[in-house]
Amino acid sequence: MSQGNAAAEPAEAARKSGGNLERALRQGHFAVTAELGPPRGWDAAFVRKKAQILKGWVDAANVTDNQAAVVHMSSIATGLLMIEEGLEPIIQMTCRDRNRLAMQSDLLGAAAHGVHNLLCLSGDHQSKGDHPGAKNVHDIDSIQLVAMVRAMRDENHYQNGRDIPGGGPRLFIGAAANPFADPAGMRPYRLRKKAQAGADFIQTQLVYDVPRFREFMKKVVDLGAHERVAILAGVGPLKSPGMARHLRLNVPGMAVPESLDARLEAAVKGIAGDDKTARSTAWREEGKRICVELIQEIREIEGVAGVHIMAIEWEEAVPEIVKAAGLRSGTQG
Amino acid sequence: MDPFHPEVVAFCCRHCAYAAADLAGGKRQPYPAAIKIVELPCTGRIDVVNILHAFEDGADGVLIAGCLNGSCHYIKGNLYARQRLDYVHGLLGEIGLEAERARMINISAAMGVQFAELAGEHVETVRALGPSPLRRKIKQGEAA
Amino acid sequence: MIVAEKKPLDAIARMLDGCGRVLAVGCGTCVTVCFSGGGKEVATLAASLRMKRRMEEGKPLEVTEAMVQRQCEWEYLEPLAEQIKEYDAVLSLGCGVGVQTLAERFPATRILPALDTLFMGLPSAQGVWEERCQGCGACVLDKTGGICPVSRCAKQLFNGPCGGSQNGRCEVDAALPCAWHMIWERAEALGMTESLMAIEAPKDWATSRDGGPRRMVRDDLRLPAEQGQEGGE
């Protein structure tokens, strides 16, 4: 991978956040982020263990915010444990659970504790989660959240326009994009809109259909959006043909080619049907191989600045994938 | 001896079931005395509240007899009746009455024998369920 | 129209436990046209309640059926003023506004809701009603092609669809169309997609329910005496 040019790096004061992710992107590295799912209880050791697995292999790791609308340990609190372990967090924040007051106060607190990155999301609808009777907030939407945080950082004011005493939090701002959701025609423009609102980086939905992603990226590049925002393509290892089917059929806005199911099926040829452990291992090995191949293909697409590896409840796969894809040797922090 | 003499209100469409009942009579094909016929221009005329009032006034069962599907004189009246009966089934459940007490059949004017058979079948269903609890309670109410 | 639906019969029956005489009042406006609180629905509910009470062998229940043209205005409730005193409770088959108008006009009587008020909407097909407005107090339909992102997007997004939109359907329920998919298609058809490129600023929800219960005043329509009473003149 390319070496950073120290001379090209701006002075610390000119930087937005002071974090690893921003530094890696500014230096022109192919950025790698992963995902750390907080526990459903308050077990700090669980977080520390996962953080140790990812540490050194990624520039930063997302911490999900009540993912799938199911209650988990707070993303900011989990992020603080990660910082203690030496893994830089990207705090995810949904518009579902907080109004603009709560968002701003939480971000001030997060910044005070050394958080450098924020990912702004709408959030899965609560009807899909474990508290379907909850009232959602949606005071502002994800693009408005991006714009609000950018103004806090760059103009030192709250959403209401009033000055933040001592200046705004220094956050590197991310947003999500789903190249496979509908209406397809609007998606590249929506990504550009996020860039215009002030997003510094974009992480995409899981990419399995590379030709479709390439088509999407071509439009993004034609719009020039890739010059304003660093785009990290989402990838993730499949665990089984069942998972591929589930993603394709049950997750709105997911494109998973059926050829991948066939590849996973082929991986267990010759293994006895009742040897569940051997089959699962074979599937997972093939899943990681597919993931590495996807990274290598995606890396060549114009406008892609990095990858975001989502290995849901399978953090151990991340170092192997990163190493096999030739992205890191495992010594960086 | 069975002391229970069920009473079933039969809402019959003039174009089919009512004529079929007539035909059954003409052919001396007996149908149960429990059946009390109410003539309608079409089963599509029936309203949810008509069925409820029949039960409220003490009927042990309700039969809606309309034309064969596709043969309604007013095109879809029998289909509307079927949907309303489905709705009534839900209400009967909420009230605490057995949904089986209300049933719909579809026949033509030429099906006198079948009318007698199906009506008899429904009367037997109702007989097996026993007297409407409402009927029992009307009597208690009157006595009180 | 305001769309409402009947509460479960058992819930209504439990409200009436201990009552002997009940006046069931329908409303001739919105809830009549959405088939939840018109004359037929009053008759159906009255018969159901009488039968349910008989089945439960409680105190016999007498339910008298009544209709008013509009439950949400005191003037229309006047015809009930005399008879209402004879009942242990009034069961309103009006929307939540109707129930409250009755309660305000007749403070000495128990007024109970027979319906759950759902939304402001329209009949999209026979037997189907859909939400169209949440009364946010600051209409944005000019910017969204006449399709409301406040009432029709499950996440109330103002800057485009979330990642869960697929094949024109909402991630919350495949029976629901994605509002932003429709907004985009409408903009394409009208050649106005450029208007969706601007970033819509955070909404001022103060005009919505978030600003507290709302009130509208037209001074030109008020009676002079009442204006004076508020100390404004």
XYZ file of C-alpha atoms in Angstrom:
710
model
C 0.000 0.000 0.000
C 1.075 3.587 -0.601
C 3.145 5.378 1.977
C 1.805 8.661 3.397
C 3.567 11.830 2.428
C 4.210 13.617 5.685
C 4.768 16.931 3.920
C 1.278 16.821 2.427
C -0.302 16.446 5.807
C -1.687 19.754 7.060
C -0.732 21.171 10.390
C -2.598 19.690 13.321
C -4.606 22.886 13.722
C -5.920 22.718 10.154
C -7.191 19.219 10.645
C -10.786 18.644 11.422
C -10.577 15.960 14.054
C -7.102 14.822 14.976
C -8.103 11.200 14.496
C -6.511 8.245 12.729
C -9.198 7.904 10.115
C -8.873 11.473 8.947
C -5.081 11.159 8.921
C -5.146 7.962 6.884
C -7.496 9.443 4.311
C -5.550 12.687 4.074
C -2.344 10.755 3.550
C -3.983 8.915 0.700
C -3.998 5.537 2.409
C -6.654 3.065 1.409
C -8.657 3.349 4.624
C -9.964 0.348 6.514
C -12.748 0.526 9.051
C -14.635 -2.255 10.748
C -17.586 -2.566 13.032
C -17.807 -3.291 16.725
C -21.251 -4.202 17.983
C -21.749 -3.203 21.625
C -23.092 -5.843 24.008
C -26.726 -6.129 24.978
C -25.676 -5.907 28.605
C -23.006 -3.859 30.413
C -20.070 -6.187 30.134
C -17.026 -3.965 29.535
C -14.777 -7.011 29.084
C -16.828 -8.000 26.034
C -16.026 -4.652 24.414
C -12.375 -4.750 25.409
C -11.985 -8.234 23.940
C -13.488 -7.231 20.608
C -11.411 -4.039 20.575
C -8.229 -6.056 21.042
C -9.134 -8.223 18.071
C -9.542 -5.214 15.782
C -6.772 -3.018 17.196
C -3.916 -2.492 14.767
C -5.833 -3.809 11.794
C -8.154 -0.907 11.079
C -7.934 2.877 11.087
C -11.050 3.094 13.188
C -14.078 0.982 14.035
C -17.745 1.908 13.974
C -19.734 1.486 17.151
C -23.340 0.820 16.326
C -26.118 2.812 18.008
C -28.894 0.490 19.169
C -28.403 -1.488 15.976
C -31.511 -3.018 14.438
C -33.466 -0.881 16.925
C -32.531 -3.309 19.690
C -31.233 -1.916 22.983
C -27.463 -2.245 23.347
C -24.826 -0.521 25.423
C -24.613 3.161 24.440
C -22.434 3.712 21.387
C -20.575 6.587 23.028
C -19.937 4.650 26.252
C -18.729 1.676 24.204
C -16.514 4.032 22.220
C -14.867 5.270 25.403
C -13.953 1.690 26.332
C -12.485 1.287 22.847
C -10.379 4.412 23.298
C -9.030 2.939 26.522
C -8.056 -0.139 24.530
C -6.359 1.917 21.824
C -8.937 1.423 19.099
C -10.344 4.590 17.545
C -14.149 4.603 17.525
C -16.494 5.984 14.892
C -19.568 6.743 16.954
C -22.765 5.950 15.116
C -25.690 8.171 15.962
C -29.229 7.614 14.724
C -31.895 10.260 14.347
C -34.372 7.748 15.723
C -33.469 8.012 19.402
C -32.439 11.609 20.045
C -33.660 15.108 19.346
C -31.283 17.929 18.458
C -30.710 18.821 22.102
C -29.677 15.298 23.080
C -27.535 14.899 19.969
C -25.565 18.063 20.565
C -25.022 17.451 24.261
C -23.943 13.852 23.621
C -21.508 15.023 20.962
C -19.995 17.619 23.262
C -19.540 14.893 25.858
C -18.092 12.449 23.364
C -15.610 15.026 22.108
C -14.570 15.811 25.679
C -13.669 12.141 26.063
C -11.550 12.058 22.933
C -13.984 10.835 20.298
C -12.907 11.952 16.817
C -15.423 10.401 14.425
C -19.181 10.390 14.024
C -21.396 8.506 11.591
C -24.798 10.122 11.036
C -27.692 7.764 10.362
C -31.476 7.792 10.112
C -31.637 4.510 12.043
C -33.600 1.326 11.513
C -37.263 1.779 12.299
C -38.185 0.792 15.850
C -40.931 -1.495 14.549
C -38.104 -3.864 13.511
C -36.509 -3.950 16.936
C -37.141 -5.073 20.489
C -39.206 -2.072 21.588
C -41.703 -1.731 18.738
C -43.971 0.400 20.915
C -41.292 3.069 21.354
C -41.895 6.604 20.151
C -39.305 7.587 17.576
C -37.834 11.043 17.402
C -36.706 12.003 13.883
C -36.474 15.630 14.952
C -33.833 16.076 12.264
C -32.810 13.695 9.492
C -29.363 12.266 8.813
C -28.384 14.973 6.317
C -29.501 17.684 8.716
C -27.434 15.944 11.400
C -24.367 16.059 9.137
C -24.941 19.756 8.487
C -25.520 20.474 12.169
C -22.277 18.776 13.259
C -20.330 20.452 10.471
C -21.574 23.853 11.612
C -20.752 22.992 15.230
C -17.208 22.114 14.182
C -16.465 24.688 11.483
C -18.609 27.622 12.600
C -18.630 26.932 16.318
C -22.342 27.275 16.694
C -25.221 25.156 17.829
C -28.036 24.223 15.527
C -29.877 27.320 16.770
C -27.039 29.550 15.493
C -25.734 30.524 18.925
C -22.032 30.266 19.739
C -20.677 27.217 21.489
C -18.521 28.450 24.398
C -14.973 27.362 23.682
C -15.786 26.261 20.129
C -17.444 23.225 18.616
C -16.401 19.582 18.912
C -13.693 18.446 16.479
C -15.422 15.600 14.723
C -14.713 13.869 11.443
C -18.167 13.436 9.981
C -19.447 10.366 8.227
C -22.688 9.361 6.582
C -24.076 6.212 5.005
C -25.084 5.483 1.432
C -26.931 2.550 -0.006
C -26.057 2.127 -3.700
C -28.609 -0.678 -4.076
C -31.700 0.897 -2.562
C -34.420 2.617 -4.535
C -35.174 4.978 -6.129
C -31.904 4.128 -7.893
C -31.854 7.397 -9.829
C -31.755 9.473 -6.673
C -29.014 7.558 -4.844
C -25.916 9.223 -6.346
C -27.511 12.637 -5.795
C -28.306 11.755 -2.213
C -24.658 10.840 -1.671
C -23.640 14.170 -3.166
C -26.144 15.908 -0.914
C -24.472 14.339 2.106
C -21.107 15.570 0.845
C -22.519 19.052 0.363
C -23.999 18.992 3.856
C -20.463 18.445 5.145
C -19.789 14.723 5.292
C -16.069 13.938 5.288
C -16.545 10.253 4.595
C -19.236 7.875 3.402
C -19.612 4.216 4.283
C -21.794 2.218 1.953
C -24.161 -0.670 2.474
C -22.606 -4.119 1.983
C -21.432 -4.549 -1.596
C -21.740 -8.036 -3.099
C -22.848 -6.998 -6.571
C -19.703 -5.318 -7.910
C -21.019 -4.451 -11.415
C -23.961 -2.587 -9.879
C -21.667 -0.839 -7.423
C -19.348 0.155 -10.257
C -22.270 1.658 -12.122
C -23.268 3.603 -9.023
C -19.715 4.842 -8.471
C -19.477 5.988 -12.073
C -22.420 8.317 -11.497
C -20.941 9.487 -8.205
C -17.642 10.257 -9.953
C -19.461 12.008 -12.811
C -21.085 14.252 -10.192
C -17.658 14.935 -8.705
C -18.884 13.880 -5.269
C -15.866 11.626 -4.681
C -13.644 14.708 -4.627
C -15.549 16.178 -1.706
C -16.001 13.053 0.355
C -14.002 9.865 0.943
C -16.067 6.851 -0.003
C -15.533 3.610 1.891
C -17.233 0.632 0.316
C -19.009 -1.714 2.706
C -17.938 -5.371 2.547
C -18.551 -8.335 4.789
C -17.827 -12.059 4.913
C -20.797 -14.354 4.363
C -21.135 -17.153 6.918
C -23.335 -19.517 4.930
C -25.569 -19.777 1.852
C -28.460 -19.222 4.275
C -27.033 -15.844 5.241
C -26.705 -14.881 1.569
C -30.339 -15.784 1.001
C -31.446 -13.989 4.131
C -29.669 -10.786 3.112
C -31.106 -10.981 -0.380
C -34.675 -11.732 0.637
C -35.188 -10.104 4.011
C -33.016 -7.019 4.162
C -34.453 -4.129 2.149
C -31.884 -2.498 -0.113
C -29.465 -5.462 -0.333
C -28.163 -6.910 -3.586
C -26.571 -10.372 -3.240
C -25.987 -12.276 -6.502
C -27.154 -15.891 -6.403
C -23.784 -16.992 -7.763
C -22.398 -16.412 -4.254
C -24.808 -18.963 -2.760
C -23.562 -21.436 -5.343
C -19.920 -20.748 -4.435
C -20.638 -21.309 -0.765
C -22.562 -24.499 -1.544
C -19.629 -25.764 -3.616
C -17.292 -25.160 -0.670
C -18.910 -27.940 1.351
C -18.836 -30.542 -1.419
C -17.535 -33.812 -0.029
C -18.284 -32.854 3.581
C -20.870 -35.036 5.277
C -24.220 -33.294 5.701
C -24.318 -34.030 9.409
C -20.850 -32.666 10.091
C -22.163 -29.221 10.925
C -18.874 -27.910 12.313
C -16.881 -28.838 9.212
C -19.540 -27.385 6.931
C -19.697 -24.159 8.898
C -15.899 -23.841 8.840
C -15.792 -24.463 5.085
C -18.496 -21.888 4.475
C -16.764 -19.301 6.619
C -13.412 -19.873 4.913
C -15.085 -19.439 1.532
C -16.962 -16.384 2.852
C -13.673 -14.752 3.826
C -12.134 -15.611 0.421
C -15.102 -14.022 -1.344
C -14.729 -10.955 0.853
C -11.033 -10.606 0.003
C -11.804 -10.918 -3.703
C -14.526 -8.289 -3.399
C -12.094 -5.900 -1.697
C -9.547 -6.424 -4.460
C -12.121 -5.731 -7.158
C -13.675 -2.773 -5.384
C -10.283 -1.219 -4.714
C -9.796 -0.701 -8.421
C -13.005 1.307 -8.817
C -12.491 5.030 -9.270
C -13.605 7.069 -6.274
C -13.261 4.325 -3.671
C -11.063 5.525 -0.825
C -11.307 2.547 1.465
C -13.380 -0.323 2.751
C -15.659 -0.726 5.709
C -15.636 -4.360 6.814
C -18.822 -5.449 8.526
C -18.307 -8.842 10.126
C -21.353 -8.998 12.312
C -20.542 -10.795 15.582
C -17.473 -12.194 13.822
C -14.781 -9.626 14.544
C -12.105 -12.374 14.389
C -12.561 -12.502 10.611
C -11.463 -8.888 10.164
C -7.697 -9.275 10.745
C -7.577 -12.313 8.444
C -9.431 -10.476 5.686
C -7.311 -7.339 6.073
C -4.124 -9.390 5.928
C -5.234 -11.555 3.013
C -6.336 -8.501 1.051
C -2.907 -6.963 1.616
C -4.299 -3.882 3.333
C -2.330 -4.077 6.577
C 0.383 -6.174 8.107
C -0.995 -5.708 11.585
C 1.461 -3.321 13.139
C -0.296 -0.020 12.714
C -2.518 1.403 15.398
C -87.329 -36.394 24.302
C -85.341 -33.385 23.100
C -86.987 -30.336 24.609
C -84.878 -27.963 22.475
C -86.603 -26.669 19.360
C -84.067 -24.491 17.611
C -85.121 -21.387 15.783
C -83.082 -20.396 12.756
C -83.766 -17.188 10.871
C -83.094 -17.750 7.169
C -82.484 -14.618 5.132
C -83.345 -15.818 1.627
C -82.760 -14.116 -1.688
C -85.929 -13.844 -3.765
C -84.152 -14.933 -6.951
C -82.800 -18.234 -5.677
C -83.181 -19.537 -2.149
C -86.669 -18.191 -1.554
C -87.821 -19.811 -4.807
C -85.889 -22.981 -3.928
C -87.665 -23.160 -0.579
C -90.939 -22.804 -2.463
C -89.921 -25.575 -4.830
C -89.020 -27.827 -1.940
C -92.482 -27.235 -0.535
C -94.053 -27.943 -3.935
C -92.142 -31.189 -4.212
C -93.189 -32.092 -0.683
C -89.517 -32.168 0.230
C -89.630 -31.375 3.928
C -87.285 -28.850 5.506
C -87.122 -28.268 9.244
C -89.855 -26.275 10.915
C -87.028 -24.485 12.764
C -86.341 -22.409 9.635
C -88.094 -19.039 9.705
C -87.726 -17.444 6.289
C -87.218 -13.724 5.706
C -87.435 -12.802 2.049
C -84.869 -10.372 0.679
C -84.547 -8.821 -2.779
C -80.896 -9.985 -2.689
C -78.588 -11.150 0.086
C -76.640 -7.964 -0.679
C -79.488 -6.202 1.128
C -78.524 -7.772 4.420
C -76.758 -5.599 6.905
C -74.556 -6.547 9.818
C -77.110 -5.142 12.233
C -79.934 -7.313 10.763
C -78.020 -10.445 11.689
C -77.186 -9.111 15.143
C -80.808 -8.169 15.770
C -81.897 -11.715 14.879
C -79.592 -13.068 17.577
C -80.533 -10.331 20.010
C -84.190 -11.243 19.591
C -83.481 -14.866 20.451
C -82.604 -16.744 17.258
C -80.467 -19.832 17.885
C -78.989 -19.590 14.404
C -78.963 -17.499 11.254
C -78.822 -18.797 7.711
C -78.103 -16.557 4.757
C -79.123 -18.205 1.499
C -77.979 -16.480 -1.663
C -77.374 -17.222 -5.307
C -74.546 -19.351 -6.622
C -71.343 -17.395 -7.070
C -71.454 -15.656 -10.426
C -75.254 -15.853 -10.617
C -76.302 -12.918 -8.452
C -79.096 -10.950 -10.074
C -77.273 -7.794 -8.959
C -73.840 -9.128 -9.929
C -72.081 -9.069 -6.531
C -74.765 -8.925 -3.818
C -74.041 -12.442 -2.578
C -70.322 -11.616 -2.343
C -71.038 -8.566 -0.196
C -73.264 -10.718 2.015
C -70.411 -13.180 2.472
C -68.016 -10.379 3.521
C -70.546 -8.977 5.978
C -71.078 -12.427 7.445
C -67.309 -12.726 7.939
C -67.436 -9.421 9.818
C -70.386 -10.659 11.906
C -68.437 -13.798 12.776
C -65.814 -11.545 14.359
C -68.473 -9.619 16.289
C -70.121 -12.825 17.518
C -66.749 -13.905 18.854
C -66.409 -10.569 20.677
C -69.908 -10.930 22.107
C -69.243 -14.509 23.157
C -71.535 -16.399 20.770
C -70.348 -19.287 18.600
C -69.590 -18.084 15.063
C -70.974 -21.384 13.688
C -74.477 -20.199 14.543
C -74.388 -17.984 11.454
C -73.773 -19.591 8.085
C -74.174 -18.726 4.429
C -75.153 -21.111 1.636
C -75.277 -20.540 -2.131
C -77.916 -22.263 -4.243
C -80.058 -21.711 -7.328
C -83.836 -21.484 -7.649
C -83.879 -25.030 -9.043
C -82.128 -26.530 -6.022
C -85.128 -27.213 -3.792
C -83.736 -30.507 -2.529
C -80.355 -29.053 -1.766
C -81.970 -26.129 0.055
C -83.823 -28.543 2.289
C -80.652 -30.569 2.904
C -78.378 -27.606 3.649
C -80.988 -25.896 5.819
C -81.445 -29.152 7.716
C -77.686 -29.460 8.130
C -77.471 -25.984 9.657
C -80.369 -26.699 11.995
C -78.494 -29.793 13.190
C -75.346 -27.703 13.739
C -77.356 -25.282 15.824
C -79.095 -28.099 17.667
C -75.712 -29.543 18.593
C -74.602 -26.136 19.916
C -77.718 -25.949 22.069
C -80.049 -23.028 22.655
C -78.650 -19.555 22.215
C -77.393 -18.423 25.599
C -79.133 -15.144 24.855
C -82.488 -16.865 24.510
C -81.969 -18.497 27.861
C -81.072 -15.152 29.341
C -83.981 -13.320 27.770
C -86.273 -15.700 29.631
C -84.360 -15.191 32.854
C -84.473 -11.469 32.281
C -88.213 -11.568 31.743
C -88.661 -13.611 34.861
C -86.541 -11.246 36.926
C -61.369 13.253 7.022
C -60.580 12.034 10.519
C -60.350 8.246 10.440
C -61.198 6.154 13.484
C -61.998 2.544 14.251
C -64.045 0.737 16.869
C -62.256 -0.293 20.026
C -62.408 -3.992 20.912
C -65.884 -4.748 22.236
C -64.519 -6.070 25.495
C -62.671 -2.803 26.153
C -65.898 -0.858 25.653
C -67.880 -3.314 27.790
C -65.352 -2.912 30.627
C -65.771 0.885 30.532
C -69.499 0.327 30.998
C -69.251 -2.098 33.915
C -71.721 -0.955 36.520
C -73.719 1.200 34.109
C -77.379 0.384 33.547
C -78.395 3.016 31.018
C -76.107 4.229 28.287
C -76.590 6.706 25.468
C -74.553 5.780 22.388
C -73.976 8.884 20.278
C -72.744 8.698 16.707
C -71.409 11.540 14.607
C -72.641 12.357 11.130
C -69.362 13.727 9.789
C -65.955 12.061 9.372
C -66.639 8.852 11.289
C -69.836 8.260 9.335
C -67.976 8.282 6.032
C -65.241 6.018 7.379
C -67.899 3.624 8.694
C -66.926 3.696 12.331
C -69.354 6.070 14.011
C -72.418 6.514 11.789
C -75.997 5.417 12.465
C -75.401 1.815 11.412
C -72.308 1.501 13.543
C -74.179 2.928 16.525
C -76.926 0.309 16.032
C -74.383 -2.500 15.602
C -72.429 -1.496 18.685
C -75.592 -1.011 20.766
C -76.863 -4.504 19.856
C -73.417 -6.021 20.491
C -73.141 -4.389 23.910
C -76.628 -5.421 24.953
C -75.929 -9.020 23.956
C -72.511 -9.045 25.582
C -73.959 -7.737 28.826
C -76.666 -10.406 28.731
C -74.047 -13.082 28.130
C -72.087 -11.844 31.105
C -75.218 -11.857 33.283
C -74.454 -8.471 34.819
C -76.892 -5.705 35.463
C -79.031 -5.460 32.275
C -77.763 -2.833 29.894
C -80.051 -0.413 28.152
C -78.393 1.267 25.208
C -80.201 4.106 23.494
C -78.986 5.078 20.039
C -78.547 8.710 19.043
C -76.886 10.686 16.281
C -75.668 14.253 16.013
C -74.541 15.921 12.841
C -71.172 16.974 14.246
C -69.870 16.071 17.672
C -67.026 18.566 17.517
C -69.152 21.689 17.923
C -71.093 22.496 21.063
C -74.075 23.849 19.119
C -74.758 20.467 17.550
C -74.864 18.821 20.974
C -77.756 20.923 22.262
C -80.450 18.404 21.227
C -78.884 15.917 23.673
C -79.033 18.321 26.629
C -82.317 17.120 28.110
C -82.090 13.368 27.588
C -78.438 13.065 28.590
C -79.310 13.453 32.270
C -81.166 10.137 32.235
C -78.060 8.068 31.489
C -75.286 6.681 33.621
C -72.810 7.301 30.822
C -72.549 8.511 27.245
C -70.631 6.373 24.796
C -69.268 8.548 22.005
C -68.722 7.067 18.570
C -67.053 10.292 17.535
C -63.347 10.968 17.114
C -61.293 12.135 20.084
C -62.441 15.677 19.398
C -66.081 14.603 19.563
C -65.552 12.809 22.869
C -63.928 15.885 24.372
C -66.514 18.286 23.012
C -69.211 16.171 24.663
C -67.225 16.087 27.891
C -66.811 19.856 27.858
C -70.449 20.514 27.088
C -71.750 17.983 29.632
C -69.279 18.058 32.527
C -71.699 16.283 34.892
C -71.899 13.159 32.716
C -69.324 10.401 32.147
C -68.353 10.520 28.483
C -66.568 7.398 27.180
C -64.796 6.745 23.861
C -65.990 3.810 21.737
C -63.480 4.506 18.973
C -59.741 4.798 18.627
C -58.990 7.874 16.527
C -56.316 6.982 14.000
C -55.387 9.747 11.594
C -56.330 12.370 9.036
C -56.552 10.645 5.715
C -58.518 9.542 2.723
C -60.177 6.393 1.429
C -57.593 5.046 -1.029
C -59.832 2.164 -2.102
C -63.211 0.950 -0.938
C -62.711 -0.216 2.632
C -59.162 1.155 2.874
C -58.119 4.434 4.499
C -54.637 5.925 4.477
C -52.957 8.680 6.428
C -52.100 11.858 4.588
C -51.568 14.643 7.128
C -50.251 15.017 10.652
C -51.091 18.676 11.077
C -47.462 19.733 11.569
C -48.437 23.359 11.226
C -45.966 24.199 8.452
C -46.891 22.557 5.170
C -44.032 21.511 2.881
C -46.105 19.943 0.104
C -44.989 22.644 -2.325
C -41.462 21.249 -2.117
C -42.304 17.570 -2.278
C -44.635 17.277 -5.212
C -47.761 17.091 -3.088
C -46.530 14.021 -1.187
C -46.061 14.550 2.525
C -42.767 13.357 4.069
C -44.049 14.101 7.581
C -47.060 11.807 7.490
C -46.018 9.324 4.819
C -42.329 8.665 5.515
C -41.925 6.406 8.555
C -38.807 8.368 9.546
C -40.065 11.825 8.577
C -37.049 12.452 6.371
C -36.783 15.770 4.571
C -33.803 15.166 2.312
C -34.502 11.945 0.497
C -35.144 8.252 1.156
C -33.417 6.133 3.790
C -31.507 3.014 2.799
C -34.504 0.770 3.411
C -36.491 1.810 0.346
C -36.793 -1.021 -2.146
C -39.024 -1.485 -5.171
C -40.971 1.569 -4.104
C -41.865 0.026 -0.754
C -41.131 1.138 2.805
C -38.872 -0.964 5.032
C -41.436 -0.756 7.820
C -44.182 -2.549 5.912
C -44.192 -3.741 2.311
C -47.853 -2.679 2.108
C -46.701 0.921 2.459
C -45.298 2.861 -0.481
C -42.008 4.694 0.128
C -42.936 8.370 0.258
C -39.543 9.461 -1.061
C -39.736 7.038 -3.939
C -43.010 8.694 -4.909
C -41.585 12.172 -4.365
C -38.635 11.359 -6.633
C -40.809 9.856 -9.356
C -43.186 12.795 -9.225
C -40.248 15.212 -9.479
C -38.877 13.267 -12.458
C -42.266 13.341 -14.174
C -42.565 17.072 -13.583
C -38.948 17.725 -14.590
C -38.267 19.145 -11.141
C -35.611 16.857 -9.653
C -33.281 19.844 -9.322
C -35.565 21.194 -6.597
C -34.782 18.125 -4.472
C -31.040 18.812 -4.551
C -31.168 21.658 -2.046
C -30.550 20.671 1.556
C -33.694 21.149 3.537
C -32.890 22.723 6.913
C -34.122 21.216 10.194
C -37.827 21.716 10.586
C -39.197 24.067 13.200
C -41.472 21.689 15.063
C -42.795 24.475 17.272
C -45.783 24.738 14.941
C -46.494 21.054 15.437
C -47.687 19.292 18.589
C -44.145 19.764 19.957
C -44.946 23.411 20.606
C -47.685 22.377 23.025
C -51.447 22.149 22.386
C -52.265 24.452 19.548
C -54.735 27.231 19.129
C -55.795 29.343 16.173
C -57.304 32.781 16.581
C -58.964 34.968 13.964
C -59.642 38.263 15.630
C -61.794 39.465 12.766
C -64.219 36.627 13.448
C -64.455 36.988 17.194
C -67.307 38.596 19.049
C -66.199 42.031 20.282
C -67.242 41.262 23.852
C -65.040 38.165 23.969
C -62.066 40.050 22.611
C -62.482 42.571 25.396
C -62.625 39.814 27.996
C -59.150 38.665 27.090
C -57.900 42.123 27.920
C -56.519 42.734 24.462
C -58.423 45.924 23.671
